[in-house]
Amino acid sequence: MKKIKIMFVCTGNICRSPLAHAYFEDLVKKKKLSDKIEVDSSGTHSHIGELPDRRARKIGEKYNLDVNHLARDFSLDDWSTFDLILVMDQFNFNYIIQKRFTSMDVSKIKFLREFDPNIDIKDIKKEQKQLTVPDPYYGGIEEFEQAYKIISRCCDQLIEYMEKFYLKQKV
């Protein structure tokens, strides 16, 4: 079975996407799905080669996550490599859409918050702002904690979705 490859994307690849990457990768390991799911992260305007923001690493330490991904930019090759691309906000979505090859590729992109159990699915169509994982970069540790809480509950739902639907279809 071919591994399902998932990419988390934020702006700098030093705050939100590395937290999502680390959290989801930890879920994959705990559920013994490492042979079926591969996880990565990138940025639209990343700090190439840098470690995640110290506050993101501090949140990772608090929750026993290895947040050590080196930042990289989303590339054209990622379109063919990844099966699912999860963005943190509208800016990331728009940037990635501009890099697509065909309209079929657009179906690979989802907002991470589409998996947020705290958002009513009817409201998703009404207001795109609700789909944003707030960027904590210009805030303090509290903003990183808030971003982590959103990311973790979305990733918990995402792994369930993957187990129930996506993995069964690929078997």
PDB file of C-alpha atoms in Angstrom:
ATOM      1  CA  MET A   1       0.000   0.000   0.000  1.00  0.00           C
ATOM      2  CA  LYS A   2       1.285   3.437  -0.966  1.00  0.00           C
ATOM      3  CA  LYS A   3       1.691   5.813   1.971  1.00  0.00           C
ATOM      4  CA  ILE A   4      -0.751   8.700   2.194  1.00  0.00           C
ATOM      5  CA  LYS A   5       1.283  11.884   2.334  1.00  0.00           C
ATOM      6  CA  ILE A   6      -0.037  14.860   4.265  1.00  0.00           C
ATOM      7  CA  MET A   7       1.417  18.381   4.182  1.00  0.00           C
ATOM      8  CA  PHE A   8       0.616  21.147   6.687  1.00  0.00           C
ATOM      9  CA  VAL A   9       1.220  24.672   5.365  1.00  0.00           C
ATOM     10  CA  CYS A  10       1.421  28.040   7.097  1.00  0.00           C
ATOM     11  CA  THR A  11       3.212  31.260   6.210  1.00  0.00           C
ATOM     12  CA  GLY A  12       6.700  30.932   7.704  1.00  0.00           C
ATOM     13  CA  ASN A  13       6.786  27.210   8.543  1.00  0.00           C
ATOM     14  CA  ILE A  14       8.023  28.118  12.015  1.00  0.00           C
ATOM     15  CA  CYS A  15       4.810  28.366  14.094  1.00  0.00           C
ATOM     16  CA  ARG A  16       1.532  26.717  13.086  1.00  0.00           C
ATOM     17  CA  SER A  17       2.550  24.132  10.500  1.00  0.00           C
ATOM     18  CA  PRO A  18       5.451  22.676  12.544  1.00  0.00           C
ATOM     19  CA  LEU A  19       3.102  22.352  15.540  1.00  0.00           C
ATOM     20  CA  ALA A  20       0.531  20.585  13.347  1.00  0.00           C
ATOM     21  CA  HIS A  21       3.275  18.453  11.783  1.00  0.00           C
ATOM     22  CA  ALA A  22       4.594  17.350  15.182  1.00  0.00           C
ATOM     23  CA  TYR A  23       1.155  16.780  16.697  1.00  0.00           C
ATOM     24  CA  PHE A  24      -0.186  14.801  13.739  1.00  0.00           C
ATOM     25  CA  GLU A  25       3.008  12.777  13.389  1.00  0.00           C
ATOM     26  CA  ASP A  26       2.707  11.880  17.080  1.00  0.00           C
ATOM     27  CA  LEU A  27      -0.910  10.765  16.521  1.00  0.00           C
ATOM     28  CA  VAL A  28       0.166   8.655  13.551  1.00  0.00           C
ATOM     29  CA  LYS A  29       2.845   6.934  15.672  1.00  0.00           C
ATOM     30  CA  LYS A  30       0.480   6.357  18.616  1.00  0.00           C
ATOM     31  CA  LYS A  31      -2.105   4.794  16.305  1.00  0.00           C
ATOM     32  CA  LYS A  32       0.591   2.672  14.634  1.00  0.00           C
ATOM     33  CA  LEU A  33      -0.109   4.171  11.217  1.00  0.00           C
ATOM     34  CA  SER A  34       3.459   5.207  10.354  1.00  0.00           C
ATOM     35  CA  ASP A  35       3.539   2.603   7.593  1.00  0.00           C
ATOM     36  CA  LYS A  36       0.422   4.199   6.044  1.00  0.00           C
ATOM     37  CA  ILE A  37       0.745   7.946   6.640  1.00  0.00           C
ATOM     38  CA  GLU A  38       3.678  10.300   6.094  1.00  0.00           C
ATOM     39  CA  VAL A  39       3.637  13.853   7.464  1.00  0.00           C
ATOM     40  CA  ASP A  40       5.522  17.003   6.466  1.00  0.00           C
ATOM     41  CA  SER A  41       5.118  20.772   6.674  1.00  0.00           C
ATOM     42  CA  SER A  42       6.129  23.809   4.672  1.00  0.00           C
ATOM     43  CA  GLY A  43       5.532  27.519   4.356  1.00  0.00           C
ATOM     44  CA  THR A  44       4.435  29.920   1.682  1.00  0.00           C
ATOM     45  CA  HIS A  45       7.161  32.394   2.656  1.00  0.00           C
ATOM     46  CA  SER A  46       9.244  30.335   5.014  1.00  0.00           C
ATOM     47  CA  HIS A  47      12.334  30.936   7.064  1.00  0.00           C
ATOM     48  CA  ILE A  48      14.181  28.297   5.035  1.00  0.00           C
ATOM     49  CA  GLY A  49      16.426  26.065   7.133  1.00  0.00           C
ATOM     50  CA  GLU A  50      15.394  27.581  10.471  1.00  0.00           C
ATOM     51  CA  LEU A  51      14.076  25.682  13.456  1.00  0.00           C
ATOM     52  CA  PRO A  52      10.522  26.453  14.558  1.00  0.00           C
ATOM     53  CA  ASP A  53       9.966  29.579  16.636  1.00  0.00           C
ATOM     54  CA  ARG A  54      11.203  29.106  20.230  1.00  0.00           C
ATOM     55  CA  ARG A  55       7.630  29.576  21.498  1.00  0.00           C
ATOM     56  CA  ALA A  56       6.374  26.769  19.223  1.00  0.00           C
ATOM     57  CA  ARG A  57       9.161  24.537  20.544  1.00  0.00           C
ATOM     58  CA  LYS A  58       8.211  25.495  24.112  1.00  0.00           C
ATOM     59  CA  ILE A  59       4.585  24.464  23.471  1.00  0.00           C
ATOM     60  CA  GLY A  60       5.905  21.243  21.941  1.00  0.00           C
ATOM     61  CA  GLU A  61       7.949  20.521  25.057  1.00  0.00           C
ATOM     62  CA  LYS A  62       4.889  21.170  27.239  1.00  0.00           C
ATOM     63  CA  TYR A  63       2.938  18.509  25.320  1.00  0.00           C
ATOM     64  CA  ASN A  64       5.865  16.089  24.752  1.00  0.00           C
ATOM     65  CA  LEU A  65       6.071  16.780  21.035  1.00  0.00           C
ATOM     66  CA  ASP A  66       9.233  16.876  18.953  1.00  0.00           C
ATOM     67  CA  VAL A  67       8.862  20.266  17.210  1.00  0.00           C
ATOM     68  CA  ASN A  68      12.170  20.394  15.338  1.00  0.00           C
ATOM     69  CA  HIS A  69      11.269  20.514  11.633  1.00  0.00           C
ATOM     70  CA  LEU A  70      13.563  22.740   9.570  1.00  0.00           C
ATOM     71  CA  ALA A  71      11.522  25.322   7.678  1.00  0.00           C
ATOM     72  CA  ARG A  72      11.079  24.947   3.947  1.00  0.00           C
ATOM     73  CA  ASP A  73       8.973  26.522   1.224  1.00  0.00           C
ATOM     74  CA  PHE A  74       6.039  24.800  -0.415  1.00  0.00           C
ATOM     75  CA  SER A  75       7.295  23.743  -3.847  1.00  0.00           C
ATOM     76  CA  LEU A  76       5.779  22.768  -7.167  1.00  0.00           C
ATOM     77  CA  ASP A  77       6.972  19.203  -6.558  1.00  0.00           C
ATOM     78  CA  ASP A  78       4.724  19.054  -3.495  1.00  0.00           C
ATOM     79  CA  TRP A  79       1.681  18.943  -5.799  1.00  0.00           C
ATOM     80  CA  SER A  80       2.646  15.534  -7.103  1.00  0.00           C
ATOM     81  CA  THR A  81       4.136  14.275  -3.827  1.00  0.00           C
ATOM     82  CA  PHE A  82       1.339  14.999  -1.348  1.00  0.00           C
ATOM     83  CA  ASP A  83      -2.175  13.577  -1.303  1.00  0.00           C
ATOM     84  CA  LEU A  84      -3.610  16.106   1.141  1.00  0.00           C
ATOM     85  CA  ILE A  85      -2.452  19.684   1.721  1.00  0.00           C
ATOM     86  CA  LEU A  86      -3.830  21.370   4.839  1.00  0.00           C
ATOM     87  CA  VAL A  87      -3.533  25.155   5.045  1.00  0.00           C
ATOM     88  CA  MET A  88      -3.858  27.380   8.095  1.00  0.00           C
ATOM     89  CA  ASP A  89      -5.534  30.413   6.501  1.00  0.00           C
ATOM     90  CA  GLN A  90      -6.887  32.063   3.355  1.00  0.00           C
ATOM     91  CA  PHE A  91      -3.515  33.630   2.477  1.00  0.00           C
ATOM     92  CA  ASN A  92      -1.873  30.176   2.442  1.00  0.00           C
ATOM     93  CA  PHE A  93      -4.759  28.775   0.407  1.00  0.00           C
ATOM     94  CA  ASN A  94      -4.519  31.552  -2.205  1.00  0.00           C
ATOM     95  CA  TYR A  95      -0.741  31.224  -2.477  1.00  0.00           C
ATOM     96  CA  ILE A  96      -0.900  27.479  -3.060  1.00  0.00           C
ATOM     97  CA  ILE A  97      -3.772  27.762  -5.540  1.00  0.00           C
ATOM     98  CA  GLN A  98      -1.565  30.048  -7.636  1.00  0.00           C
ATOM     99  CA  LYS A  99       1.041  27.251  -7.855  1.00  0.00           C
ATOM    100  CA  ARG A 100      -1.333  24.551  -9.093  1.00  0.00           C
ATOM    101  CA  PHE A 101      -0.911  22.752 -12.393  1.00  0.00           C
ATOM    102  CA  THR A 102      -4.509  21.756 -13.069  1.00  0.00           C
ATOM    103  CA  SER A 103      -7.905  22.348 -11.544  1.00  0.00           C
ATOM    104  CA  MET A 104      -7.890  18.739 -10.293  1.00  0.00           C
ATOM    105  CA  ASP A 105      -5.063  19.597  -7.911  1.00  0.00           C
ATOM    106  CA  VAL A 106      -7.307  22.018  -6.001  1.00  0.00           C
ATOM    107  CA  SER A 107      -9.165  19.086  -4.461  1.00  0.00           C
ATOM    108  CA  LYS A 108      -6.002  18.196  -2.519  1.00  0.00           C
ATOM    109  CA  ILE A 109      -6.193  21.423  -0.511  1.00  0.00           C
ATOM    110  CA  LYS A 110      -8.267  21.809   2.624  1.00  0.00           C
ATOM    111  CA  PHE A 111      -8.289  24.239   5.494  1.00  0.00           C
ATOM    112  CA  LEU A 112      -7.164  22.433   8.654  1.00  0.00           C
ATOM    113  CA  ARG A 113     -10.127  23.978  10.460  1.00  0.00           C
ATOM    114  CA  GLU A 114     -12.518  22.124   8.176  1.00  0.00           C
ATOM    115  CA  PHE A 115     -11.850  19.370  10.727  1.00  0.00           C
ATOM    116  CA  ASP A 116     -12.581  21.573  13.746  1.00  0.00           C
ATOM    117  CA  PRO A 117     -15.379  20.022  15.819  1.00  0.00           C
ATOM    118  CA  ASN A 118     -16.107  23.489  17.261  1.00  0.00           C
ATOM    119  CA  ILE A 119     -17.196  24.897  13.886  1.00  0.00           C
ATOM    120  CA  ASP A 120     -20.659  24.287  12.508  1.00  0.00           C
ATOM    121  CA  ILE A 121     -20.302  22.958   8.956  1.00  0.00           C
ATOM    122  CA  LYS A 122     -23.043  25.347   7.760  1.00  0.00           C
ATOM    123  CA  ASP A 123     -20.978  28.305   8.936  1.00  0.00           C
ATOM    124  CA  ILE A 124     -17.915  27.185   6.982  1.00  0.00           C
ATOM    125  CA  LYS A 125     -19.507  28.217   3.703  1.00  0.00           C
ATOM    126  CA  LYS A 126     -20.592  31.576   5.137  1.00  0.00           C
ATOM    127  CA  GLU A 127     -17.381  32.923   6.596  1.00  0.00           C
ATOM    128  CA  GLN A 128     -13.854  31.901   5.605  1.00  0.00           C
ATOM    129  CA  LYS A 129     -12.393  33.749   8.626  1.00  0.00           C
ATOM    130  CA  GLN A 130     -13.697  30.973  10.843  1.00  0.00           C
ATOM    131  CA  LEU A 131     -11.404  28.578   9.010  1.00  0.00           C
ATOM    132  CA  THR A 132      -8.255  30.436  10.067  1.00  0.00           C
ATOM    133  CA  VAL A 133      -5.847  29.041  12.605  1.00  0.00           C
ATOM    134  CA  PRO A 134      -4.684  32.396  14.035  1.00  0.00           C
ATOM    135  CA  ASP A 135      -1.009  33.117  13.420  1.00  0.00           C
ATOM    136  CA  PRO A 136       0.650  33.434  16.843  1.00  0.00           C
ATOM    137  CA  TYR A 137       3.926  34.873  15.528  1.00  0.00           C
ATOM    138  CA  TYR A 138       3.383  38.462  16.709  1.00  0.00           C
ATOM    139  CA  GLY A 139       1.850  37.403  20.026  1.00  0.00           C
ATOM    140  CA  GLY A 140       3.077  35.759  23.173  1.00  0.00           C
ATOM    141  CA  ILE A 141       3.061  32.221  24.469  1.00  0.00           C
ATOM    142  CA  GLU A 142      -0.705  32.507  25.057  1.00  0.00           C
ATOM    143  CA  GLU A 143      -1.301  32.873  21.320  1.00  0.00           C
ATOM    144  CA  PHE A 144       0.849  29.814  20.660  1.00  0.00           C
ATOM    145  CA  GLU A 145      -1.165  27.899  23.245  1.00  0.00           C
ATOM    146  CA  GLN A 146      -4.405  28.995  21.539  1.00  0.00           C
ATOM    147  CA  ALA A 147      -3.067  27.926  18.126  1.00  0.00           C
ATOM    148  CA  TYR A 148      -1.977  24.578  19.593  1.00  0.00           C
ATOM    149  CA  LYS A 149      -5.440  23.928  21.037  1.00  0.00           C
ATOM    150  CA  ILE A 150      -7.084  24.594  17.667  1.00  0.00           C
ATOM    151  CA  ILE A 151      -4.498  22.493  15.819  1.00  0.00           C
ATOM    152  CA  SER A 152      -4.752  19.568  18.228  1.00  0.00           C
ATOM    153  CA  ARG A 153      -8.538  19.291  18.113  1.00  0.00           C
ATOM    154  CA  CYS A 154      -8.506  19.584  14.308  1.00  0.00           C
ATOM    155  CA  CYS A 155      -5.793  16.932  13.995  1.00  0.00           C
ATOM    156  CA  ASP A 156      -7.720  14.617  16.336  1.00  0.00           C
ATOM    157  CA  GLN A 157     -10.679  14.836  13.956  1.00  0.00           C
ATOM    158  CA  LEU A 158      -8.444  14.555  10.894  1.00  0.00           C
ATOM    159  CA  ILE A 159      -6.899  11.271  12.049  1.00  0.00           C
ATOM    160  CA  GLU A 160     -10.374   9.857  12.711  1.00  0.00           C
ATOM    161  CA  TYR A 161     -11.464  10.957   9.244  1.00  0.00           C
ATOM    162  CA  MET A 162      -8.362   9.349   7.732  1.00  0.00           C
ATOM    163  CA  GLU A 163      -8.985   6.075   9.579  1.00  0.00           C
ATOM    164  CA  LYS A 164     -12.689   5.881   8.738  1.00  0.00           C
ATOM    165  CA  PHE A 165     -12.658   7.003   5.144  1.00  0.00           C
ATOM    166  CA  TYR A 166      -9.356   7.707   3.465  1.00  0.00           C
ATOM    167  CA  LEU A 167      -7.350   4.692   4.648  1.00  0.00           C
ATOM    168  CA  LYS A 168     -10.155   2.257   3.853  1.00  0.00           C
ATOM    169  CA  GLN A 169     -10.394   3.578   0.284  1.00  0.00           C
ATOM    170  CA  LYS A 170      -6.643   3.175  -0.281  1.00  0.00           C
ATOM    171  CA  VAL A 171      -6.437  -0.420   0.969  1.00  0.00           C
TER     172      VAL A 171
END
